[in-house]
Short mmCIF file of C-alpha atoms and ligand atoms in Angstrom, two decimals:
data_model
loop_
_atom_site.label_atom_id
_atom_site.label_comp_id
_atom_site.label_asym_id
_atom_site.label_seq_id
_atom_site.Cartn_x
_atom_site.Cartn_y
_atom_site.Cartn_z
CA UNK A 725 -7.34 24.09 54.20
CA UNK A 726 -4.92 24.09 51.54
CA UNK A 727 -6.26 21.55 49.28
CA UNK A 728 -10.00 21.88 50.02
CA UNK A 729 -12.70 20.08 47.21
CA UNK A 730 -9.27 18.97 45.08
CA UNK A 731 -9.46 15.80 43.95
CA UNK A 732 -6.82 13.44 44.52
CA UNK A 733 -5.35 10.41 43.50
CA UNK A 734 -2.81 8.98 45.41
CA UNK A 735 -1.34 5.08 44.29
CA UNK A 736 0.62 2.93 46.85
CA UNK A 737 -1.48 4.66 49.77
CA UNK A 738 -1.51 1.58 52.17
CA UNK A 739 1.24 2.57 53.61
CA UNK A 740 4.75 4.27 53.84
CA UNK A 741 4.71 7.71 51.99
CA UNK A 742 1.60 7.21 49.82
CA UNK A 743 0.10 6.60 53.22
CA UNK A 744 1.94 10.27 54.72
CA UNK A 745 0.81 11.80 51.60
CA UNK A 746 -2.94 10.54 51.97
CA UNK A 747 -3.03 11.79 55.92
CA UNK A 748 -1.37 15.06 55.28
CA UNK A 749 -3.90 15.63 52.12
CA UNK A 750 -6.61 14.85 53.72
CA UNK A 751 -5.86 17.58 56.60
CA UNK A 752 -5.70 19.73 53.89
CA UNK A 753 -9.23 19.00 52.70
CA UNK A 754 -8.77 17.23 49.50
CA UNK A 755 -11.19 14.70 47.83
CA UNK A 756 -9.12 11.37 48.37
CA UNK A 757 -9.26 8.21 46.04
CA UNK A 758 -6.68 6.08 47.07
CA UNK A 759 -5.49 3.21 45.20
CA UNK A 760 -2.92 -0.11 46.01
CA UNK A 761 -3.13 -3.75 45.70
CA UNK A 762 -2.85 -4.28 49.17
CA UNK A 763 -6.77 -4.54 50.25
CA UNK A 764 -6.84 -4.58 53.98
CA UNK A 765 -4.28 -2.18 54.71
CA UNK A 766 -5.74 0.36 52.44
CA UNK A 767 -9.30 0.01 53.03
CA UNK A 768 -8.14 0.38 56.60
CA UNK A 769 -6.26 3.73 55.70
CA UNK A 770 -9.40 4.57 53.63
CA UNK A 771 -11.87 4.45 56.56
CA UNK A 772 -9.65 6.21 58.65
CA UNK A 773 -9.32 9.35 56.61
CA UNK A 774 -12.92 9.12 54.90
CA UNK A 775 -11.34 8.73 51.57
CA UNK A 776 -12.73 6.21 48.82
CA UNK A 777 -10.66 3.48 48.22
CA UNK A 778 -9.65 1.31 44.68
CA UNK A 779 -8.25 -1.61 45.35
CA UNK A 780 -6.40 -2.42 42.02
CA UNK A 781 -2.47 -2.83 40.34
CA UNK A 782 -1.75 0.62 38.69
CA UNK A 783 0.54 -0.96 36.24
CA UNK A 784 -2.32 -2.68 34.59
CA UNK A 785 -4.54 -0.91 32.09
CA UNK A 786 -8.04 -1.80 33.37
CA UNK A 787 -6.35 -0.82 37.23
CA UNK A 788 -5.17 2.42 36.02
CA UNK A 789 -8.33 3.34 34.49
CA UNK A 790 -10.27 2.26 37.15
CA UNK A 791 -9.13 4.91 39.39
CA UNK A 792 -9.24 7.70 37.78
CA UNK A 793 -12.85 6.74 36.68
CA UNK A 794 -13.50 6.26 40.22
CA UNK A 795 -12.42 9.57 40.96
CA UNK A 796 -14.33 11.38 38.34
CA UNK A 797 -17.54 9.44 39.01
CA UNK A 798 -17.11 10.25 43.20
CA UNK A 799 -15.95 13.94 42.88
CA UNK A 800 -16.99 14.59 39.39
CA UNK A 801 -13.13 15.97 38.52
CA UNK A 802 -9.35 15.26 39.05
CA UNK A 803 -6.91 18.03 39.95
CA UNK A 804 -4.06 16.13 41.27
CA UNK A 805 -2.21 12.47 40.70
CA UNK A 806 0.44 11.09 43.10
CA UNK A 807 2.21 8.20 41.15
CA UNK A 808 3.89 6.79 44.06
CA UNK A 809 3.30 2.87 43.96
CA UNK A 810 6.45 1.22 43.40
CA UNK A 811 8.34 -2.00 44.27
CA UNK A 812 12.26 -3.32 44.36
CA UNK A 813 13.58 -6.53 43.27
CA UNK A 814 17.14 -5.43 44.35
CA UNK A 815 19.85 -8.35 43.33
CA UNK A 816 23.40 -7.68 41.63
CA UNK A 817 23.30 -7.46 37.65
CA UNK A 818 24.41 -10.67 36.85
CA UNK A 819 22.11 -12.60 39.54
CA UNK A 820 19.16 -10.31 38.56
CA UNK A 821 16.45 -12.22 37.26
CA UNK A 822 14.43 -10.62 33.64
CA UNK A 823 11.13 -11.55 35.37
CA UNK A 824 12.31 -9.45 37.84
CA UNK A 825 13.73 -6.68 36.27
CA UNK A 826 10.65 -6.84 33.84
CA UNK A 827 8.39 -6.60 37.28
CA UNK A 828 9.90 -3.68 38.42
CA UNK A 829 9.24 -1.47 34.88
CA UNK A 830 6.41 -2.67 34.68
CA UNK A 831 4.81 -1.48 37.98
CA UNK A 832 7.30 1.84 38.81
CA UNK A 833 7.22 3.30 35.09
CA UNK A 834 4.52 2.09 32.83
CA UNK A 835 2.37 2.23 36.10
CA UNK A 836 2.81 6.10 36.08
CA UNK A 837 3.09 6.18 32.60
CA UNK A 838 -1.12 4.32 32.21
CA UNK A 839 -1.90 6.30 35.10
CA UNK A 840 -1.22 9.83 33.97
CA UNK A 841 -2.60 8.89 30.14
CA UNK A 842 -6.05 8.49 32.30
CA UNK A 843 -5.58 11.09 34.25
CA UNK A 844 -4.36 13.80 31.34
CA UNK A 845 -7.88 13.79 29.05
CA UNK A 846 -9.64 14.69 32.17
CA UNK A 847 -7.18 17.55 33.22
CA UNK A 848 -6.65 18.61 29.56
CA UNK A 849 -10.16 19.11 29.04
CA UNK A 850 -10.31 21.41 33.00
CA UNK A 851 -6.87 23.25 31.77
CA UNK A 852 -5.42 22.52 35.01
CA UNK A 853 -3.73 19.34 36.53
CA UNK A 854 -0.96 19.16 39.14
CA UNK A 855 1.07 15.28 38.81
CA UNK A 856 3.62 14.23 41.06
CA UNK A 857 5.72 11.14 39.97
CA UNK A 858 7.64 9.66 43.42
CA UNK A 859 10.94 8.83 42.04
CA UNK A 860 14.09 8.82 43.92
CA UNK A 861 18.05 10.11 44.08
CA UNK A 862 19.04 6.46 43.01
CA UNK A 863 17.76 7.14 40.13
CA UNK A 864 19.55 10.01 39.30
CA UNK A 865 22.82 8.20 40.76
CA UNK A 866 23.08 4.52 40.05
CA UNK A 867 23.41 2.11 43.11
CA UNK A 868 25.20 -1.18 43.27
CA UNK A 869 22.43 -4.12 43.74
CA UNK A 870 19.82 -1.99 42.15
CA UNK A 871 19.80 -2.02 38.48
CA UNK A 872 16.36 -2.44 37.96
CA UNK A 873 14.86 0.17 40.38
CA UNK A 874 17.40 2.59 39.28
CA UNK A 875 16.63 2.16 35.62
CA UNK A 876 12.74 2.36 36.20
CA UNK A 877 13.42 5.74 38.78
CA UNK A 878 15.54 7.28 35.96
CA UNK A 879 13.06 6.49 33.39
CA UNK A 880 10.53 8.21 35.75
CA UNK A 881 12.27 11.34 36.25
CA UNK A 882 12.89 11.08 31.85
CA UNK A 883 9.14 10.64 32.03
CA UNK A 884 8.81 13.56 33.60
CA UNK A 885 10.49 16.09 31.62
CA UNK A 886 8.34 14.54 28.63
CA UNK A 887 4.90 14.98 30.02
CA UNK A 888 6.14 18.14 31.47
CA UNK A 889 6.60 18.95 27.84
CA UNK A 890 3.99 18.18 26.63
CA UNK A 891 1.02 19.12 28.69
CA UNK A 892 1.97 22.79 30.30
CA UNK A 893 0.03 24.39 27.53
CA UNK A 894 -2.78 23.18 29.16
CA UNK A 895 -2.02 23.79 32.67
CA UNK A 896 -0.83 20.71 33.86
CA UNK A 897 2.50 20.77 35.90
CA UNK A 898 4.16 17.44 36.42
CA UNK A 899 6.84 17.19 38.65
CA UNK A 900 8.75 14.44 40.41
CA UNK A 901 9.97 13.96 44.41
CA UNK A 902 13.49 12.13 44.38
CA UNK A 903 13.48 10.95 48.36
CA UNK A 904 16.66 9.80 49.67
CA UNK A 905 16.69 6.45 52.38
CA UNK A 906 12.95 7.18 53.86
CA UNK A 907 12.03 5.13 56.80
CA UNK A 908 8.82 2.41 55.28
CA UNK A 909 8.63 -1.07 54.79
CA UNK A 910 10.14 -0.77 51.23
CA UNK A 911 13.93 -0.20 52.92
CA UNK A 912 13.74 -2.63 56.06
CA UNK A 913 14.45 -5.18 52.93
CA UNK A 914 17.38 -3.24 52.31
CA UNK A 915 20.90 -5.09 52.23
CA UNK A 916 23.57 -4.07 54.86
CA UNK A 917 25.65 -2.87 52.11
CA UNK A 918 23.23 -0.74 50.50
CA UNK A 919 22.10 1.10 53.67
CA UNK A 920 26.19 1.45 54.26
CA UNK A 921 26.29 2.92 51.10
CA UNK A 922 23.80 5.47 52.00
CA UNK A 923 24.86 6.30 55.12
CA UNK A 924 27.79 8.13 55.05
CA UNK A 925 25.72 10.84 52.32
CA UNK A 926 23.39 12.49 54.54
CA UNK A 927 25.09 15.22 54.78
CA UNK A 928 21.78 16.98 57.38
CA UNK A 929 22.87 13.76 60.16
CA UNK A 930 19.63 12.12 60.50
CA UNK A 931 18.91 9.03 59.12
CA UNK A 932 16.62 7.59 57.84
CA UNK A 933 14.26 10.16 56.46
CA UNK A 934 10.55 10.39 57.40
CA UNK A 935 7.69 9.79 55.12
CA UNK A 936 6.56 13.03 56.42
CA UNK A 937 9.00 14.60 55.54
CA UNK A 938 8.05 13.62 51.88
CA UNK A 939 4.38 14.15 51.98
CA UNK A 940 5.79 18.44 52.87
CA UNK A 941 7.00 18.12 49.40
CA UNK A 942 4.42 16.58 47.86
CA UNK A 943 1.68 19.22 49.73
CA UNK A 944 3.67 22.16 48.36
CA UNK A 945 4.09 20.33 44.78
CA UNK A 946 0.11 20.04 44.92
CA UNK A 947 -0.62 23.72 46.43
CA UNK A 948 -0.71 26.91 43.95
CA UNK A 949 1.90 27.91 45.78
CA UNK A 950 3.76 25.66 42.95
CA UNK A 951 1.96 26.78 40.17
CA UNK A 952 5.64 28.12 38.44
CA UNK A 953 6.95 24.69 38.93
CA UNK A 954 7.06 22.26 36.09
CA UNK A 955 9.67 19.30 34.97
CA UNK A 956 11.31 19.92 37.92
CA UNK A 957 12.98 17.02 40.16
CA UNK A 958 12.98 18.37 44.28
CA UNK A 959 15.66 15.80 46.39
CA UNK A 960 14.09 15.06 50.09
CA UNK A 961 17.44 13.20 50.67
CA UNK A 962 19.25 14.95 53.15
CA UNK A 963 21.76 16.04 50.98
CA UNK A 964 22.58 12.65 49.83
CA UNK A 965 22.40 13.45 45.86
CA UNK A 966 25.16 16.63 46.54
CA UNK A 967 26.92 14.24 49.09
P1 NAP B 54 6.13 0.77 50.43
O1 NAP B 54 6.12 0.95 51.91
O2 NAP B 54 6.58 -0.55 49.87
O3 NAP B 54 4.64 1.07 49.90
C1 NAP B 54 4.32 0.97 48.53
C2 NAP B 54 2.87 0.61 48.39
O4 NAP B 54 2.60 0.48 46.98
C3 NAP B 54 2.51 -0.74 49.04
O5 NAP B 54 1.30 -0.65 49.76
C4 NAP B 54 2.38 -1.65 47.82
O6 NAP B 54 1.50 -2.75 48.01
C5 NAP B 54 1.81 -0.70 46.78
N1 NAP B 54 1.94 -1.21 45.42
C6 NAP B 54 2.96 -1.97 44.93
N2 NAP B 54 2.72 -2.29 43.65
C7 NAP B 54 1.51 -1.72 43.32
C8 NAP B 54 0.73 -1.72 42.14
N3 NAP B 54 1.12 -2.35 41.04
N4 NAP B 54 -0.44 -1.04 42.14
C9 NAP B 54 -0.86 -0.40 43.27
N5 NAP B 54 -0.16 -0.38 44.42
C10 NAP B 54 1.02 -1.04 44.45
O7 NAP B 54 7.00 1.87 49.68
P2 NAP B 54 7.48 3.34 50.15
O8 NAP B 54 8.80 3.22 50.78
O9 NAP B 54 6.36 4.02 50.86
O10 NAP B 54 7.72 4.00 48.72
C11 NAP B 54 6.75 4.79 48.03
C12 NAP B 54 7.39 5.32 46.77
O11 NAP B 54 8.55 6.10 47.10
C13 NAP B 54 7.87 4.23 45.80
O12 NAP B 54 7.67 4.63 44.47
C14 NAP B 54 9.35 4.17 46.11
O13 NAP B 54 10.10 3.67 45.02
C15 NAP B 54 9.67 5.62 46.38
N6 NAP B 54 10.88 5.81 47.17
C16 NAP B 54 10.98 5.31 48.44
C17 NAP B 54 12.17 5.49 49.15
C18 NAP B 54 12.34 4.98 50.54
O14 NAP B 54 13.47 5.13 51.08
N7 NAP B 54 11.35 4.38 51.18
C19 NAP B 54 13.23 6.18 48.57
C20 NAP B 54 13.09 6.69 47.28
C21 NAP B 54 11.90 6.49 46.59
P3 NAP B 54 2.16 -4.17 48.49
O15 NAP B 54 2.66 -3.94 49.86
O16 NAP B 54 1.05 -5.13 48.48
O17 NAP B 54 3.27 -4.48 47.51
#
């Protein structure tokens, strides 16, 4: 058991890779709190792996502080956060609503951003945390049709280095997981053009990725075995970022 009595928060674990993450964690042992806005699906996910389940929107302050004093009051400490909620609003620029674009900040960057605050004064004062911001290659690219998501994924992986930055004197590593085109719910909204745009990058031949294939990262970011890692960004593309 790789991950035995380590408490875990994991955000967006209805489904897709939050939901990976949460089944391969919980193989490995870990204490699981597991958070979305989504109530059947997760407390569904919940029973299933015996993990406790917060139904509440991350990118909200009272959300974001419920969970991690969930997880503190259940396990009585927090080793590791997986900031992987996230949404699209994909349109081009110019049709792009500022609702819209506003939505997406708002729930993929100042949702990791209120959820590591939380989660830092309780691993500052243990001298040992291990976050894991889900990001993605787009970010580090650009994509037509994607303004918004791109700009929030950037900001992530920005977010990243910062935190990285500042809290390694006190043991906490924060690192980010770019994925490339991932098989979940979140892409079958995909436009034609963007999944053409992808697919001619993945340089390995299969496409789509696997959600499982993202939770193997995200195990090894949470293991010891990473302990030397910090402000680092790992692709699970494919090869698409080289491509
Ligand atoms: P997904 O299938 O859409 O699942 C995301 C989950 O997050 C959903 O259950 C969603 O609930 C929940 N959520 C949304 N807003 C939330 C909020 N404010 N608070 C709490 N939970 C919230 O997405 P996915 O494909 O698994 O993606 C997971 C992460 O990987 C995201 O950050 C995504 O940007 C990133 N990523 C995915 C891909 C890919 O190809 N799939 C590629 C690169 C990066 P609702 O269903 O109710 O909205």
């Amino acid at each position: 058991m790789k991950l035995a009595g380590k408490t875990t928060i994991i955000t967006g674990a209805a489904r897709g890779i939050g939901r990976a993450i949460a089944e391969k964690f919980a193989a490995e042992g870990a204490n699981l709190v597991l958070a979305d806005i989504d109530e059947g699906a997760l407390n569904e996910v919940a029973n299933k792996l015996g993990a406790k389940a917060v139904v509440a929107d991350v990118s909200d302050e009272k959300g974001a502080s419920k969970v991690v004093a969930t997880a503190v009051e259940t396990y009585g400490s927090l080793e590791i956060l997986v900031n992987n909620a996230g949404i699209t609003r994909d349109a081009l620029l110019i049709r792009m609503k500022p609702e819209d674009f506003d939505k997406v900040l708002k729930v993929n960057l100042r949702g990791p951003f209120l959820m590591s605050k939380e989660a830092a004064r309780v691993m500052m004062k243990a001298r040992y945390g291990k976050i894991i911001n889900m990001s993605s290659v787009i970010g580090m690219r650009g994509n037509a049709g994607q303004a918004s998501y791109t700009a929030s994924k950037g900001g992530l992986i920005a977010l990243t280095m910062s935190m990285a930055k500042e809290l390694g004197a006190r043991g906490i590593r924060v690192n980010s997981i770019a994925p490339g085109y991932i098989e979940t719910e979140m892409t079958v909204n995909l436009s034609e053009e963007v999944i053409d745009s992808f697919l001619n990058r993945v340089i390995l031949g299969r496409f789509p990725g696997k959600p499982e294939d993202v939770a193997e990262t995200a195990l090894f970011l949470a293991m010891p075995a990473s302990d030397y890692i910090t402000g680092a960004v790992i692709p699970v593309d494919g090869g698409m970022l080289i491509a």
